Structures are given as C-alpha cells and as structure tokens.
mmCIF file of C-alpha atoms in Angstrom:
data_model
loop_
_atom_site.group_PDB
_atom_site.id
_atom_site.type_symbol
_atom_site.label_atom_id
_atom_site.label_comp_id
_atom_site.label_asym_id
_atom_site.label_seq_id
_atom_site.Cartn_x
_atom_site.Cartn_y
_atom_site.Cartn_z
ATOM 1 C CA MET R 1 -13.897 57.900 70.273
ATOM 2 C CA LYS R 2 -13.243 59.506 66.902
ATOM 3 C CA TYR R 3 -10.083 57.475 66.613
ATOM 4 C CA ALA R 4 -11.877 54.236 67.416
ATOM 5 C CA LEU R 5 -14.620 54.951 64.889
ATOM 6 C CA THR R 6 -12.087 55.914 62.193
ATOM 7 C CA LEU R 7 -10.049 52.801 62.931
ATOM 8 C CA ALA R 8 -13.165 50.585 62.716
ATOM 9 C CA LEU R 9 -14.185 52.124 59.365
ATOM 10 C CA LEU R 10 -10.687 51.680 57.953
ATOM 11 C CA LEU R 11 -10.547 48.052 59.021
ATOM 12 C CA ALA R 12 -14.027 47.313 57.701
ATOM 13 C CA SER R 13 -13.388 48.737 54.224
ATOM 14 C CA PRO R 14 -11.336 46.677 51.782
ATOM 15 C CA LEU R 15 -7.807 47.779 51.247
ATOM 16 C CA THR R 16 -7.176 49.434 47.928
ATOM 17 C CA ALA R 17 -4.159 47.227 47.313
ATOM 18 C CA GLN R 18 -6.328 44.115 47.474
ATOM 19 C CA THR R 19 -7.837 42.953 44.205
ATOM 20 C CA LEU R 20 -10.167 40.120 43.487
ATOM 21 C CA PRO R 21 -8.453 37.121 41.923
ATOM 22 C CA GLU R 22 -8.944 37.097 38.177
ATOM 23 C CA GLU R 23 -10.379 34.038 36.527
ATOM 24 C CA ALA R 24 -7.770 31.968 34.770
ATOM 25 C CA PRO R 25 -7.913 32.789 31.075
ATOM 26 C CA ASP R 26 -8.991 29.974 28.817
ATOM 27 C CA GLU R 27 -5.705 28.704 27.434
ATOM 28 C CA ARG R 28 -7.369 27.166 24.394
ATOM 29 C CA GLY R 29 -7.745 29.355 21.374
ATOM 30 C CA LEU R 30 -10.926 30.298 19.615
ATOM 31 C CA TRP R 31 -10.386 27.643 16.917
ATOM 32 C CA GLU R 32 -9.934 24.869 19.480
ATOM 33 C CA ARG R 33 -13.059 25.843 21.404
ATOM 34 C CA GLY R 34 -15.017 26.056 18.142
ATOM 35 C CA ALA R 35 -13.767 22.644 17.027
ATOM 36 C CA ASP R 36 -14.670 21.154 20.416
ATOM 37 C CA ARG R 37 -18.194 22.553 20.196
ATOM 38 C CA LEU R 38 -18.576 21.345 16.620
ATOM 39 C CA LEU R 39 -17.477 17.807 17.504
ATOM 40 C CA GLN R 40 -19.644 17.731 20.631
ATOM 41 C CA ASN R 41 -22.698 18.835 18.623
ATOM 42 C CA LEU R 42 -21.913 16.218 15.985
ATOM 43 C CA LEU R 43 -21.682 13.503 18.641
ATOM 44 C CA ASP R 44 -24.937 14.679 20.222
ATOM 45 C CA GLU R 45 -26.710 14.498 16.850
ATOM 46 C CA MET R 46 -25.176 11.129 15.972
ATOM 47 C CA ALA R 47 -25.968 9.473 19.319
ATOM 48 C CA PRO R 48 -29.443 8.168 18.322
ATOM 49 C CA ALA R 49 -28.133 6.747 15.032
ATOM 50 C CA LEU R 50 -25.186 5.119 16.808
ATOM 51 C CA ASP R 51 -27.546 3.574 19.358
ATOM 52 C CA GLU R 52 -29.715 2.165 16.552
ATOM 53 C CA ALA R 53 -26.649 0.765 14.778
ATOM 54 C CA GLU R 54 -25.460 -0.879 17.991
ATOM 55 C CA GLN R 55 -28.880 -2.489 18.473
ATOM 56 C CA ALA R 56 -28.894 -3.734 14.866
ATOM 57 C CA PHE R 57 -25.419 -5.250 15.272
ATOM 58 C CA ARG R 58 -26.512 -6.987 18.468
ATOM 59 C CA GLU R 59 -29.504 -8.472 16.634
ATOM 60 C CA MET R 60 -27.321 -9.637 13.716
ATOM 61 C CA GLU R 61 -24.536 -11.064 15.898
ATOM 62 C CA PRO R 62 -25.839 -14.672 15.841
ATOM 63 C CA THR R 63 -25.988 -14.572 12.029
ATOM 64 C CA PHE R 64 -22.432 -13.241 11.807
ATOM 65 C CA ARG R 65 -21.214 -15.910 14.226
ATOM 66 C CA ALA R 66 -22.841 -18.621 12.104
ATOM 67 C CA MET R 67 -21.205 -17.236 8.944
ATOM 68 C CA LEU R 68 -17.748 -16.830 10.484
ATOM 69 C CA PRO R 69 -16.435 -20.378 9.837
ATOM 70 C CA MET R 70 -17.597 -20.249 6.210
ATOM 71 C CA MET R 71 -16.010 -16.824 5.690
ATOM 72 C CA ARG R 72 -12.723 -18.081 7.141
ATOM 73 C CA GLU R 73 -12.769 -21.068 4.820
ATOM 74 C CA LEU R 74 -13.478 -18.800 1.831
ATOM 75 C CA ALA R 75 -10.643 -16.458 2.858
ATOM 76 C CA GLU R 76 -8.291 -19.444 3.064
ATOM 77 C CA MET R 77 -9.303 -20.628 -0.400
ATOM 78 C CA VAL R 78 -9.080 -17.196 -2.057
ATOM 79 C CA GLY R 79 -5.971 -15.817 -0.351
ATOM 80 C CA ASP R 80 -5.282 -12.218 -1.407
ATOM 81 C CA ILE R 81 -8.533 -10.777 -2.754
ATOM 82 C CA ASP R 82 -6.573 -8.252 -4.861
ATOM 83 C CA HIS R 83 -5.622 -11.131 -7.179
ATOM 84 C CA TYR R 84 -9.245 -11.396 -8.373
ATOM 85 C CA HIS R 85 -11.658 -9.324 -10.451
ATOM 86 C CA MET R 86 -14.993 -8.186 -9.029
ATOM 87 C CA PRO R 87 -17.359 -11.140 -8.469
ATOM 88 C CA GLU R 88 -19.919 -11.842 -11.207
ATOM 89 C CA LYS R 89 -23.348 -13.262 -10.482
ATOM 90 C CA LEU R 90 -24.603 -15.540 -13.235
ATOM 91 C CA PRO R 91 -28.319 -15.846 -14.165
ATOM 92 C CA ASN R 92 -28.473 -19.259 -12.472
ATOM 93 C CA GLY R 93 -27.260 -17.736 -9.179
ATOM 94 C CA ASP R 94 -23.655 -18.923 -9.341
ATOM 95 C CA ILE R 95 -20.981 -16.412 -8.400
ATOM 96 C CA LEU R 96 -17.709 -16.323 -10.334
ATOM 97 C CA LEU R 97 -14.429 -15.035 -8.951
ATOM 98 C CA ARG R 98 -12.122 -14.594 -11.946
ATOM 99 C CA ARG R 99 -8.414 -14.537 -11.196
ATOM 100 C CA LYS R 100 -6.466 -11.627 -12.723
ATOM 101 C CA PRO R 101 -3.884 -12.637 -15.347
ATOM 102 C CA ASP R 102 -0.107 -12.530 -14.766
ATOM 103 C CA LEU R 103 -0.264 -12.986 -11.005
ATOM 104 C CA PRO R 104 1.469 -15.436 -8.702
ATOM 105 C CA PRO R 105 0.222 -19.020 -8.960
ATOM 106 C CA GLU R 106 -3.028 -19.916 -7.289
ATOM 107 C CA PRO R 107 -2.796 -20.908 -3.646
ATOM 108 C CA GLU R 108 -2.784 -24.604 -2.915
ATOM 109 C CA THR R 109 -6.112 -26.088 -1.986
ATOM 110 C CA PRO R 110 -6.262 -26.499 1.786
ATOM 111 C CA PRO R 111 -6.455 -30.081 3.027
ATOM 112 C CA GLU R 112 -9.888 -31.500 3.703
ATOM 113 C CA ARG R 113 -11.021 -30.870 7.243
ATOM 114 C CA ASP R 114 -13.679 -32.220 9.520
ATOM 115 C CA PRO R 115 -16.770 -29.997 8.988
ATOM 116 C CA GLU R 116 -17.898 -30.655 12.569
ATOM 117 C CA ARG R 117 -14.708 -29.167 13.998
ATOM 118 C CA PRO R 118 -14.528 -25.345 13.889
ATOM 119 C CA MET R 119 -11.530 -23.796 12.204
ATOM 120 C CA PRO R 120 -8.850 -22.399 14.531
ATOM 121 C CA GLN R 121 -8.865 -18.639 14.929
ATOM 122 C CA PRO R 122 -5.459 -17.104 15.556
ATOM 123 C CA GLY R 123 -5.691 -14.244 18.025
ATOM 124 C CA LEU R 124 -9.360 -14.842 18.880
ATOM 125 C CA PRO R 125 -10.747 -16.654 21.915
ATOM 126 C CA ASP R 126 -11.938 -20.189 21.291
ATOM 127 C CA LEU R 127 -15.695 -20.139 21.924
ATOM 128 C CA GLY R 128 -17.800 -23.205 22.386
ATOM 129 C CA PRO R 129 -21.364 -23.530 21.138
ATOM 130 C CA GLY R 130 -23.626 -20.897 22.664
ATOM 131 C CA GLU R 131 -20.811 -18.887 24.280
ATOM 132 C CA GLN R 132 -20.767 -15.133 23.770
ATOM 133 C CA ILE R 133 -18.236 -12.334 24.061
ATOM 134 C CA GLU R 134 -19.192 -9.276 26.103
ATOM 135 C CA ILE R 135 -18.976 -6.170 23.908
#
C-alpha cells in the first residue's frame, strides 16, 4: 500500500526536469517598439482630421471635375511652369504669367479645338457626363 501511495504521489507531482515553455522574446528592439507606438498614436490622433479632409474632398470633387478640362488646357498652353515667374494679379483682376528671360522658345500655340469635346486624358479613364470614379 505504501508503494502504491508513493507511486501515485510521484506520478501526480510534476517532474523537476519539466519546465513551462517560456514566452518567445519580442524580437523587435526597444526603439522599434517605441517608434511603432509613436506612429500608432499619431495615426489615432490624426484619424478625425483625415476623416474631415476626406469628406471635404468628396464635397469638392464635382468642382475639381468641372475645372479639370480648363486646367489641362492651361497646362498645355504654359508647358513647363519653371519657365515662368510667379503669377501677378493686376488691380483689374487680370493675372500675368511672365516668362523668364533666356529660356527655350515659347511652346507653339495648340490648334483650336472643339470646346464641346473634352480633351483626351492619357492614362486616365474616359468618363462621360455624370460618371464617377470609386475612390
């Protein structure tokens, strides 16, 4: 009986050679963890402002779409913007773009185009009136 009781106690107790598995050490260093926390906190604080900016851009999208053909035409006429001084607004409301001296000759004036036909957009989808792109 003593042997059975001793055997039961020995089997019930954990073996001294057994150890609990250690948790895997965090392989990232202190600087990396600190940088991660800093960036996560920054993103958490910026989230409301980013949401507001997204909403504002969604509200302004129709205006930007309406301005896009005119901006393309202006970009075609001007060419490289570095060839010009800062724009000047005159008292009567006109805006002057003065060309810098000693630069390559002015770009040729683009041929007249049909104002009803939108300008082609290389690399962008061709949207008809009222069509939208999912953002």
